[in-house]
């Protein structure tokens, strides 16, 4: 395709705007379908697209009137042909439109990087991005001002021919060359900004190359920028051959490259936001592989993938469960290459509570303390170790410590160690546990029981949850001044208002709080559990507000947590409460009737554990609640998944006609967008979780 022919310019002026309109529309569709909040980098696409369409309209007008794509008509040098006058008018308009469009595209890209890579805290990358935003804005204003004032009080001289131009206007070729060079330079700076963050990922070279490739989609527009730069340099130096004296031919070529550069830049900027949509087609497996490069599983010192998920319509009776769809959008910001973490969790095993603490040490790379043989805790430990953290755990007894050692027999002592804390509700229980040399930098506290086998609600549920939570916070403030981040496991129980029933149409999110009181807590074990999670989390936020410690706080609020067990069980009776429903199904206890589902939201234990770890790795997770939920489920769906995946269990399962375990007529909605946007969670589907859970239960005798 010729860069100086009418057909070549028409192709650029029709195909590229059409593609731009499609990708911008799909970007907004992808974001709105996931109920993600639109950001500046989203809205900036609209005026950029409008400006680009304006450029295309000017180009097509030029072709229609033989101003572009055709040689300059012959004639005396003192008389300018009408087509040439129109050519110069259109060039003037296209230059102004392009400067504005390219500035918006560059600034949108920088805001996109800032949204993904930068927390609200000051950082070098944040400063660099703001500097480039300022530089780009200044660049646009400067060149628009030049073009608008080049001919002083006679702007029409720019297109009235050589004599008026020489008489009233500044010589613009060198400025146009400068414009092309600075545009190219800004493109280069915008492209390289994310590279250090990508290559600081603690992952394989192949994965880094893959992620870099996603960011380098804009290279196609960058190539057009280089071509346009070369063209302008040749024009300015008078070395473009015959076209140097043919104004319309030379301007046609300049417009062609301008259209190509602007269109490709606009398209490339929007493509990363469309992975989630594209992945629904036949390329799903390939794009999921790309997504895995960007996912939280490719850990870094605070680097992580970014996804979007949103509100999901409740399922109908008999409908299939859904999981929030996601739209992967590259990687959020990096924290420090080395930091410390301390995580604490109490684990419920056969009604007993084990304290669980994890922490990292500052000087020897990454060291994390944590303990326990419990459900969520065991997965947290695995992910912490996978992410390179050294782990110190708090346990109630040496016997518990030995079980964890046996489960991680190949892990050396400098990567996994233990501290015994017999009773987390005891005053000063964590004072010694949070002290370390080198010191800790972060704490994950998952210490709160989830069971209904209680005789004294206050003693068995409220005190361990509330006193254990405030106790660890007091201990950190008093004895561990180096701790910067604290993560606490809360629950959807602290969000949902049980007195409102299923609340059809209501959207639950982090903004909601369960209004339950301590007086209501003693009315039943279920109330006691809900109150324990609510009051413990409120106590943590109150501590942060009143005591103003050196550390930040993040709380995780998952609903029912399902998934494979990896911790030691004395028997299946000691199974965590949430998985007991699956155990009962596969051993025949639910054969006559499927029990009520209860809470209709769920999440996988591995995703919950990952959320805890990412909350200590990502600075933008600081001082936030996170509603960690995959989506809807029902006990009836679990039965059908098990029936399909494990046909040998058919005789123990409820029949297809067995009543119970289905959805109600109406149910609340949910908004998990913060967890997906900030932590980059990519939730597992229900089928995968149930199949893996049954397999793990069979391994211990189910």
XYZ file of C-alpha atoms in Angstrom:
702
model
C 0.000 0.000 0.000
C 1.503 3.308 -1.125
C 1.898 6.016 1.481
C 1.209 8.696 -1.099
C -1.734 7.218 -3.005
C -5.376 8.175 -2.428
C -6.335 4.536 -1.836
C -3.594 4.094 0.760
C -4.686 7.158 2.702
C -8.369 6.209 2.446
C -7.578 2.737 3.798
C -5.794 4.273 6.807
C -8.600 6.778 7.313
C -11.403 4.200 7.367
C -9.993 0.948 8.759
C -8.058 2.399 11.694
C -10.877 4.638 13.034
C -13.281 1.689 12.725
C -10.903 -0.542 14.687
C -10.388 2.246 17.214
C -14.136 2.591 17.702
C -14.442 -1.173 18.211
C -11.628 -1.537 20.754
C -12.672 1.528 22.767
C -16.253 0.272 22.816
C -15.100 -3.185 23.885
C -12.934 -1.666 26.607
C -15.944 0.069 28.132
C -18.072 -3.044 27.660
C -15.465 -5.197 29.385
C -15.146 -2.778 32.287
C -18.880 -2.157 32.714
C -19.797 -5.843 32.456
C -17.554 -6.409 35.451
C -18.915 -3.324 37.228
C -15.393 -1.905 37.500
C -15.190 1.805 38.188
C -14.087 3.775 35.151
C -10.779 5.560 35.642
C -9.158 8.508 33.892
C -7.298 6.179 31.542
C -10.683 4.809 30.444
C -12.387 8.160 29.909
C -9.380 9.607 28.076
C -10.000 7.087 25.276
C -13.207 8.886 24.263
C -11.778 12.321 23.355
C -8.707 10.639 21.862
C -10.969 8.563 19.613
C -13.050 11.621 18.648
C -9.891 13.552 17.756
C -8.592 10.617 15.708
C -11.891 10.383 13.819
C -11.551 14.113 13.163
C -8.133 13.466 11.625
C -9.655 10.748 9.446
C -12.445 13.048 8.275
C -9.880 15.698 7.290
C -7.873 13.094 5.375
C -10.937 11.854 3.486
C -11.976 15.408 2.632
C -8.478 15.936 1.244
C -8.660 12.810 -0.914
C -12.148 13.694 -2.177
C -10.933 17.137 -3.289
C -7.593 15.923 -4.746
C -5.688 17.706 -1.970
C -4.172 14.438 -0.695
C -3.011 11.497 -2.796
C -2.489 13.544 -5.932
C 0.480 15.612 -7.186
C 0.416 19.379 -6.885
C -1.232 20.829 -10.015
C 1.222 22.626 -12.314
C 1.062 26.427 -12.472
C 3.040 29.638 -12.006
C 4.865 29.874 -8.637
C 3.019 33.069 -7.734
C -0.360 31.349 -7.853
C -1.281 28.599 -5.385
C -3.680 25.943 -6.656
C -7.000 25.593 -4.766
C -6.216 21.931 -3.984
C -2.886 22.965 -2.445
C -4.555 25.633 -0.315
C -7.021 23.012 0.940
C -4.128 20.607 1.507
C -2.347 23.086 3.767
C -5.561 23.950 5.635
C -6.214 20.281 6.304
C -2.606 19.655 7.322
C -2.921 22.515 9.828
C -6.095 20.963 11.303
C -4.656 17.429 11.327
C -1.516 18.576 13.155
C -3.554 20.243 15.916
C -5.868 17.224 16.234
C -2.973 14.787 16.287
C -1.059 16.639 18.970
C -4.122 16.554 21.214
C -4.905 12.915 20.409
C -1.340 11.676 20.970
C -1.048 13.660 24.198
C -4.253 12.068 25.514
C -3.093 8.586 24.493
C 0.287 9.033 26.167
C -1.256 10.464 29.337
C -3.861 7.680 29.403
C -1.072 5.095 29.144
C 0.773 6.749 32.028
C -2.349 6.820 34.192
C -2.886 3.173 33.271
C 0.632 2.352 34.515
C 0.051 4.425 37.624
C -3.193 2.608 38.387
C -1.466 -0.759 38.020
C 2.011 -0.162 39.399
C 1.708 2.676 41.901
C 0.209 2.804 45.349
C -1.028 5.985 46.938
C 2.285 6.313 48.747
C 5.163 8.288 47.268
C 7.528 6.211 45.150
C 10.160 6.744 42.493
C 7.941 5.211 39.812
C 5.025 7.406 40.843
C 7.255 10.484 40.608
C 8.540 9.433 37.189
C 5.010 8.904 35.882
C 3.793 12.275 37.168
C 6.863 13.916 35.634
C 6.090 12.331 32.271
C 2.437 13.389 32.526
C 3.587 16.959 33.157
C 6.130 16.760 30.343
C 3.545 15.401 27.891
C 1.043 18.104 28.820
C 3.686 20.800 28.390
C 4.744 19.270 25.059
C 1.188 19.391 23.729
C 0.560 22.959 24.867
C 3.875 24.162 23.437
C 3.410 22.711 19.955
C -0.242 23.690 19.696
C 0.747 27.216 20.684
C 3.467 27.233 18.055
C 1.246 26.020 15.225
C -1.547 28.381 16.237
C 0.751 31.417 16.341
C 3.310 30.614 13.632
C 1.815 33.215 11.313
C 1.060 35.778 13.988
C -2.012 37.883 13.229
C -2.269 36.368 9.724
C -3.032 32.652 10.343
C -4.467 32.341 6.834
C -0.963 32.919 5.435
C -0.151 29.324 6.378
C -2.181 28.086 3.407
C -2.207 30.977 0.918
C 0.987 30.084 -0.871
C 4.717 30.703 -0.653
C 4.694 34.503 -0.816
C 2.276 35.168 2.091
C 3.859 32.301 4.046
C 7.380 33.730 3.744
C 6.082 37.238 4.496
C 4.079 36.463 7.660
C 5.014 33.017 9.005
C 7.895 31.425 10.812
C 9.698 28.683 8.923
C 7.970 25.594 10.331
C 9.931 22.683 8.871
C 12.449 22.619 11.719
C 9.644 22.880 14.254
C 7.847 20.006 12.554
C 11.054 18.025 12.691
C 11.331 18.887 16.406
C 7.717 17.832 16.879
C 8.396 14.439 15.297
C 11.585 13.942 17.328
C 9.998 14.891 20.661
C 6.936 12.777 19.889
C 9.214 9.816 19.214
C 11.184 10.502 22.412
C 8.042 10.676 24.543
C 6.789 7.426 23.005
C 10.071 5.779 23.939
C 9.892 7.022 27.545
C 6.271 5.889 27.922
C 7.147 2.437 26.596
C 10.094 1.843 28.918
C 8.429 3.086 32.129
C 6.947 -0.318 33.136
C 9.971 -2.418 32.172
C 11.909 -2.169 35.484
C 8.805 -3.245 37.415
C 8.256 -6.181 35.073
C 11.854 -7.338 35.259
C 11.909 -7.086 39.044
C 9.413 -9.962 39.124
C 10.739 -13.041 40.887
C 9.854 -15.366 38.037
C 11.419 -17.032 35.026
C 12.976 -15.171 32.136
C 10.360 -16.657 29.839
C 7.526 -15.232 31.911
C 9.167 -11.839 32.069
C 9.501 -11.867 28.297
C 5.831 -12.817 27.973
C 4.679 -9.996 30.239
C 6.962 -7.546 28.461
C 5.387 -8.621 25.192
C 1.941 -7.619 26.457
C 3.226 -4.188 27.398
C 5.068 -3.840 24.109
C 1.878 -4.080 22.034
C 2.300 -0.346 21.521
C 5.496 -0.994 19.544
C 3.398 -1.112 16.381
C 2.451 2.519 16.920
C 6.016 3.261 17.949
C 7.208 1.912 14.600
C 4.886 4.318 12.791
C 6.247 7.117 14.966
C 9.774 6.228 13.839
C 8.700 6.183 10.173
C 7.035 9.581 10.526
C 10.155 10.926 12.233
C 12.326 9.727 9.345
C 9.925 11.322 6.855
C 10.007 14.689 8.623
C 13.795 14.605 8.909
C 14.068 13.928 5.182
C 11.615 16.727 4.396
C 13.486 19.162 6.640
C 16.828 18.217 5.073
C 15.451 18.313 1.511
C 16.406 14.685 0.836
C 13.110 13.103 -0.117
C 13.747 13.401 -3.813
C 11.043 14.694 -6.105
C 8.463 14.701 -3.325
C 10.466 17.443 -1.596
C 9.179 19.959 -4.137
C 5.694 18.424 -4.376
C 3.766 19.827 -1.441
C 0.678 17.649 -1.789
C 2.634 14.409 -2.183
C 4.863 15.164 0.774
C 1.874 16.172 2.914
C -0.013 13.015 1.914
C 2.856 10.886 3.158
C 3.052 12.857 6.411
C -0.697 12.442 6.964
C -0.524 8.705 6.188
C 2.135 8.120 8.860
C 0.317 10.414 11.297
C -2.889 8.411 10.864
C -1.026 5.127 11.212
C 0.821 6.201 14.353
C -2.227 7.648 16.096
C -4.538 4.780 15.165
C -2.162 2.005 16.173
C -1.301 3.753 19.436
C -4.995 4.079 20.299
C -5.692 0.434 19.475
C -2.632 -0.911 21.281
C -3.459 1.032 24.455
C -6.856 -0.683 24.683
C -5.867 -4.255 23.874
C -4.635 -5.254 27.382
C -8.077 -4.455 28.775
C -9.692 -6.912 26.372
C -7.906 -10.139 27.384
C -10.866 -11.184 29.482
C -13.237 -10.868 26.518
C -10.903 -12.498 24.019
C -10.280 -15.408 26.387
C -13.872 -16.551 25.951
C -13.091 -17.552 22.362
C -10.983 -20.379 20.997
C -7.755 -18.744 22.116
C -8.816 -19.089 25.738
C -6.100 -21.515 26.732
C -3.392 -19.374 25.170
C -4.616 -16.196 26.769
C -5.070 -17.887 30.134
C -1.403 -18.790 29.865
C -0.617 -15.141 29.259
C -2.904 -14.316 32.164
C -1.003 -16.726 34.381
C 2.164 -14.793 33.633
C 0.450 -11.754 35.043
C -1.375 -13.484 37.847
C -0.616 -13.457 41.500
C 0.943 -16.874 41.061
C 3.904 -15.177 39.379
C 4.955 -13.570 42.600
C 7.183 -10.601 43.010
C 8.144 -8.321 45.812
C 4.833 -6.620 45.592
C 4.183 -7.189 41.903
C 1.063 -8.868 40.774
C -1.521 -9.179 38.028
C -4.530 -6.950 37.808
C -7.965 -8.208 37.072
C -11.432 -6.853 37.136
C -14.533 -8.556 38.437
C -17.818 -7.084 39.327
C -21.383 -7.598 40.383
C -22.990 -10.803 39.331
C -26.663 -11.480 38.935
C -27.929 -13.989 41.492
C -28.595 -17.476 40.176
C -32.115 -18.697 39.626
C -33.488 -21.777 41.266
C -31.864 -24.729 39.589
C -29.398 -22.501 37.761
C -25.705 -23.141 37.623
C -23.297 -21.332 39.855
C -21.289 -18.538 38.399
C -17.939 -17.067 39.195
C -17.122 -13.440 38.698
C -15.605 -12.999 35.277
C -12.289 -11.278 35.061
C -10.447 -9.028 32.710
C -6.715 -9.285 33.202
C -4.971 -5.957 32.898
C -1.292 -6.462 33.531
C 0.554 -5.940 36.776
C 0.141 -3.790 39.895
C 2.903 -2.044 41.705
C 5.992 -3.397 43.227
C 6.858 -3.041 46.826
C 10.331 -3.688 48.075
C 12.679 -6.322 46.810
C 13.133 -7.552 50.361
C 10.777 -7.127 53.247
C 9.659 -8.932 56.338
C 6.325 -10.403 57.143
C 4.740 -11.798 60.251
C 1.514 -13.723 59.977
C -0.587 -15.064 62.806
C -3.482 -17.418 62.610
C -5.477 -19.473 65.097
C -6.503 -22.762 63.677
C -9.501 -24.749 64.695
C -8.919 -28.454 64.868
C -11.461 -30.608 66.650
C -12.630 -27.592 68.605
C -9.179 -26.475 69.715
C -7.401 -23.306 68.638
C -3.809 -23.105 67.488
C -2.131 -19.742 67.170
C -0.640 -18.950 63.822
C 1.992 -16.304 63.190
C 4.099 -15.472 60.169
C 6.756 -12.860 59.718
C 9.670 -11.842 57.545
C 13.052 -10.648 58.637
C 14.655 -7.579 57.215
C 18.269 -8.535 56.770
C 18.256 -12.043 55.406
C 16.039 -11.591 52.404
C 12.491 -12.668 53.216
C 11.573 -14.450 56.413
C 8.002 -15.125 57.471
C 6.689 -16.395 60.777
C 3.524 -18.391 60.857
C 2.222 -21.606 62.305
C -0.473 -24.183 62.407
C -2.012 -27.186 60.817
C -5.359 -25.576 60.046
C -7.348 -25.166 56.871
C -6.593 -21.659 55.575
C -3.357 -21.457 57.523
C -1.755 -24.430 55.831
C -2.379 -22.910 52.410
C -1.067 -19.535 53.578
C 2.125 -21.256 54.702
C 2.580 -22.993 51.371
C 2.171 -19.755 49.416
C 4.456 -17.810 51.728
C 7.176 -20.400 51.206
C 6.542 -20.446 47.445
C 6.967 -16.673 47.393
C 10.360 -16.931 49.047
C 9.376 -15.911 52.573
C 11.051 -17.590 55.525
C 8.330 -18.619 57.933
C 8.200 -18.715 61.708
C 4.983 -20.138 63.080
C 3.285 -19.942 66.443
C 1.706 -23.157 67.674
C 0.036 -24.253 70.874
C 2.391 -27.159 71.437
C 5.577 -28.798 70.299
C 3.452 -31.641 68.934
C 1.737 -29.234 66.538
C 5.106 -27.849 65.486
C 6.378 -31.322 64.722
C 3.384 -32.085 62.508
C 4.106 -28.993 60.435
C 7.799 -29.902 60.254
C 6.884 -33.377 59.029
C 4.640 -31.889 56.350
C 7.538 -29.687 55.178
C 10.428 -32.042 55.807
C 12.543 -30.624 52.996
C 12.222 -27.028 54.239
C 15.296 -25.925 56.234
C 15.025 -24.322 59.668
C 16.026 -20.904 58.342
C 12.944 -20.996 56.100
C 10.456 -22.430 58.614
C 10.641 -22.052 62.370
C 8.216 -22.122 65.320
C 7.221 -20.265 68.476
C 4.805 -21.748 71.023
C 1.850 -19.618 72.163
C -0.473 -21.766 74.261
C -3.393 -19.358 74.716
C -3.896 -16.383 72.394
C -6.609 -14.922 74.652
C -4.101 -14.544 77.473
C -2.774 -11.057 78.225
C 0.583 -10.538 76.527
C 0.353 -13.850 74.677
C 2.173 -12.508 71.610
C 4.706 -10.213 73.314
C 7.623 -12.584 72.798
C 6.304 -14.121 69.591
C 6.537 -10.867 67.631
C 10.129 -10.204 68.675
C 12.799 -11.415 66.320
C 16.354 -10.705 65.274
C 16.362 -9.670 62.463
C 12.991 -8.038 63.153
C 9.701 -8.565 61.363
C 8.101 -6.228 58.879
C 4.612 -7.705 58.446
C 2.114 -9.838 60.334
C -0.714 -12.050 59.069
C -3.142 -12.857 61.860
C -5.743 -15.474 61.040
C -6.498 -16.318 64.636
C -10.194 -16.830 65.096
C -12.198 -20.042 65.448
C -14.901 -21.134 63.022
C -17.037 -23.824 64.623
C -20.331 -24.141 66.470
C -19.289 -26.735 69.055
C -19.375 -24.324 72.003
C -20.585 -24.380 75.581
C -19.685 -20.806 76.486
C -20.019 -18.360 73.573
C -17.919 -15.666 75.211
C -15.117 -17.987 76.247
C -15.121 -20.224 73.187
C -15.742 -17.665 70.441
C -15.750 -14.004 71.453
C -12.651 -13.870 73.654
C -10.310 -15.813 71.324
C -11.397 -13.672 68.389
C -11.491 -10.220 70.008
C -8.733 -10.535 72.617
C -6.555 -12.520 70.225
C -6.851 -9.805 67.581
C -6.292 -6.820 69.859
C -3.595 -8.742 71.690
C -1.487 -9.264 68.595
C -1.914 -5.607 67.594
C -0.848 -4.413 71.048
C 2.138 -6.753 70.989
C 3.244 -5.504 67.583
C 2.973 -1.853 68.583
C 4.825 -2.470 71.829
C 7.507 -4.947 70.787
C 7.847 -4.903 66.995
C 8.217 -1.297 65.757
C 9.625 -2.513 62.433
C 6.342 -4.151 61.415
C 4.781 -2.130 58.611
C 1.872 -4.304 57.453
C -0.709 -6.359 59.301
C -3.308 -8.602 57.674
C -6.207 -10.078 59.658
C -8.651 -12.788 58.626
C -12.203 -11.610 59.135
C -15.305 -12.986 57.415
C -18.366 -12.260 55.311
C -20.071 -12.691 58.687
C -18.790 -9.213 59.543
C -20.423 -7.826 56.375
C -23.810 -9.510 56.023
C -26.813 -8.402 58.065
C -28.497 -11.675 58.955
C -31.621 -9.937 60.193
C -32.414 -8.808 56.621
C -32.698 -12.297 55.174
C -31.675 -12.874 51.556
C -32.250 -9.199 50.581
C -32.930 -9.732 46.841
C -31.151 -7.111 44.764
C -29.050 -5.673 47.592
C -25.330 -5.484 46.832
C -22.978 -6.432 49.656
C -19.456 -4.989 49.630
C -16.723 -3.883 52.000
C -18.766 -0.840 52.977
C -21.313 -3.031 54.814
C -21.073 -4.032 58.476
C -23.030 -6.625 60.397
C -24.930 -4.672 63.106
C -24.866 -7.597 65.571
C -24.153 -6.769 69.220
C -22.392 -8.667 72.002
C -25.764 -9.132 73.711
C -27.149 -10.822 70.596
C -24.044 -12.980 70.304
C -24.907 -15.196 73.275
C -28.292 -16.160 71.823
C -26.848 -18.971 69.672
C -23.499 -20.389 68.514
C -24.196 -19.051 65.001
C -24.746 -15.567 66.396
C -21.646 -16.020 68.511
C -19.508 -16.790 65.462
C -20.875 -13.859 63.471
C -20.377 -11.521 66.402
C -16.861 -12.794 67.050
C -15.762 -11.954 63.503
C -17.585 -8.612 63.436
C -16.462 -7.371 66.842
C -12.886 -8.580 66.360
C -12.556 -6.755 63.050
C -14.145 -3.599 64.438
C -11.746 -3.759 67.374
C -8.810 -3.955 64.961
C -9.917 -0.884 62.990
C -10.624 0.978 66.222
C -7.116 0.138 67.441
C -5.664 1.505 64.220
C -7.662 4.723 64.508
C -6.983 5.415 68.185
C -3.474 4.047 68.685
C -2.062 5.208 65.322
C 0.636 2.513 65.124
C 3.457 2.410 62.581
C 1.791 -0.405 60.652
C -1.075 -0.488 58.170
C -4.011 -2.892 58.379
C -5.808 -5.055 55.817
C -8.703 -7.391 56.605
C -9.930 -10.348 54.557
C -13.680 -11.090 54.580
C -14.366 -14.399 52.801
C -17.759 -16.173 52.897
C -17.871 -19.993 53.009
C -14.359 -21.259 52.248
C -14.118 -24.561 50.391
C -11.158 -26.340 48.878
C -8.643 -29.132 49.387
C -7.168 -29.806 52.791
C -3.410 -29.914 53.186
C -3.210 -29.972 56.972
C -2.905 -32.934 59.293
C -6.169 -34.482 60.517
C -6.540 -36.817 63.486
C -9.803 -37.935 61.886
C -12.431 -36.746 59.442
C -14.403 -35.540 62.471
C -11.689 -32.905 62.942
C -12.336 -31.496 59.478
C -12.809 -27.741 59.165
C -16.440 -26.686 59.427
C -16.899 -25.426 55.873
C -15.741 -28.673 54.239
C -17.883 -30.874 56.461
C -20.824 -30.542 54.054
C -18.726 -32.117 51.286
C -17.521 -34.873 53.608
C -21.117 -35.650 54.595
C -22.146 -35.896 50.952
C -19.435 -38.335 49.902
C -19.811 -40.616 52.943
C -23.592 -40.892 52.527
C -24.807 -38.693 55.381
C -26.789 -36.424 53.022
C -28.312 -39.209 50.931
C -31.901 -38.706 52.096
C -31.988 -34.915 51.905
C -29.575 -32.257 50.733
C -29.099 -29.809 53.610
C -29.795 -26.080 53.146
C -26.926 -24.178 51.607
C -27.007 -21.338 54.142
C -24.695 -18.663 52.795
C -24.823 -18.762 49.003
C -21.401 -17.197 48.422
C -18.157 -19.115 48.498
C -14.473 -18.950 47.654
C -11.592 -21.390 47.372
C -9.161 -21.676 50.263
C -6.182 -21.246 47.940
C -7.531 -17.929 46.691
C -8.158 -16.777 50.270
C -4.633 -17.744 51.273
C -3.188 -15.979 48.265
C -5.158 -12.848 49.156
C -3.498 -12.799 52.585
C -0.033 -13.066 51.104
C -0.639 -10.471 48.412
C -1.974 -8.071 51.043
C 1.456 -7.999 52.665
C 3.233 -7.750 49.329
C 1.202 -4.979 47.724
C 1.375 -1.529 49.320
C -1.944 -0.473 47.789
C -3.683 -3.096 49.947
C -2.921 -1.041 53.050
C -5.811 0.089 55.273
C -8.508 -1.674 53.261
C -11.148 -4.334 53.830
C -11.383 -7.020 51.147
C -14.518 -9.006 50.332
C -12.977 -12.239 49.013
C -15.681 -14.139 47.140
C -15.746 -16.131 43.927
C -19.488 -16.107 43.421
C -22.609 -18.141 44.049
C -22.971 -21.828 44.843
C -25.497 -24.251 46.267
C -25.231 -27.625 47.965
C -27.227 -29.121 45.104
C -24.572 -27.949 42.645
C -21.869 -29.536 44.787
C -23.701 -32.857 44.652
C -23.953 -32.714 40.856
C -20.277 -31.822 40.465
C -19.263 -34.779 42.643
C -21.665 -37.074 40.747
C -20.091 -36.118 37.421
C -16.455 -36.216 38.550
C -16.669 -39.284 40.821
C -19.210 -41.772 39.393
C -18.018 -44.399 41.898
C -19.633 -42.307 44.667
C -23.098 -42.420 43.058
C -24.549 -44.801 45.667
C -23.528 -42.523 48.529
C -24.823 -39.317 46.974
C -28.363 -37.983 47.056
C -30.292 -38.964 43.934
C -31.025 -36.408 41.242
C -34.584 -36.161 42.547
C -33.583 -35.551 46.158
C -34.988 -32.311 47.484
C -33.111 -29.485 49.157
C -29.893 -27.560 48.791
C -31.068 -25.242 46.010
C -31.245 -21.470 45.626
C -34.069 -19.353 47.018
C -36.272 -17.285 44.720
C -34.211 -14.145 45.345
C -30.855 -13.378 46.876
C -28.410 -10.548 47.485
C -25.725 -9.571 45.008
C -22.063 -8.973 45.746
C -19.259 -6.635 44.707
C -15.804 -8.205 44.852
C -14.149 -5.650 42.576
C -11.748 -4.300 45.203
C -10.281 -7.736 45.915
C -9.830 -8.398 42.227
C -8.540 -4.946 41.302
C -6.131 -4.430 44.186
C -4.993 -7.983 44.951
C -5.237 -9.319 41.409
C -7.167 -12.438 42.395
C -8.125 -14.832 39.624
C -10.761 -17.019 41.238
C -11.002 -20.747 40.677
C -14.319 -22.157 39.442
C -16.540 -24.192 41.748
C -15.976 -27.429 39.851
C -12.211 -27.275 40.254
C -12.536 -26.538 43.951
C -14.991 -29.372 44.658
C -13.085 -31.960 42.619
C -9.839 -31.081 44.401
C -11.564 -31.110 47.787
C -13.051 -34.578 47.314
C -9.687 -35.897 46.173
C -8.000 -34.518 49.287
C -10.703 -35.952 51.558
C -10.391 -39.377 49.968
C -6.676 -39.251 50.671
C -7.410 -39.146 54.421
C -10.061 -41.842 54.445
C -13.328 -40.313 53.219
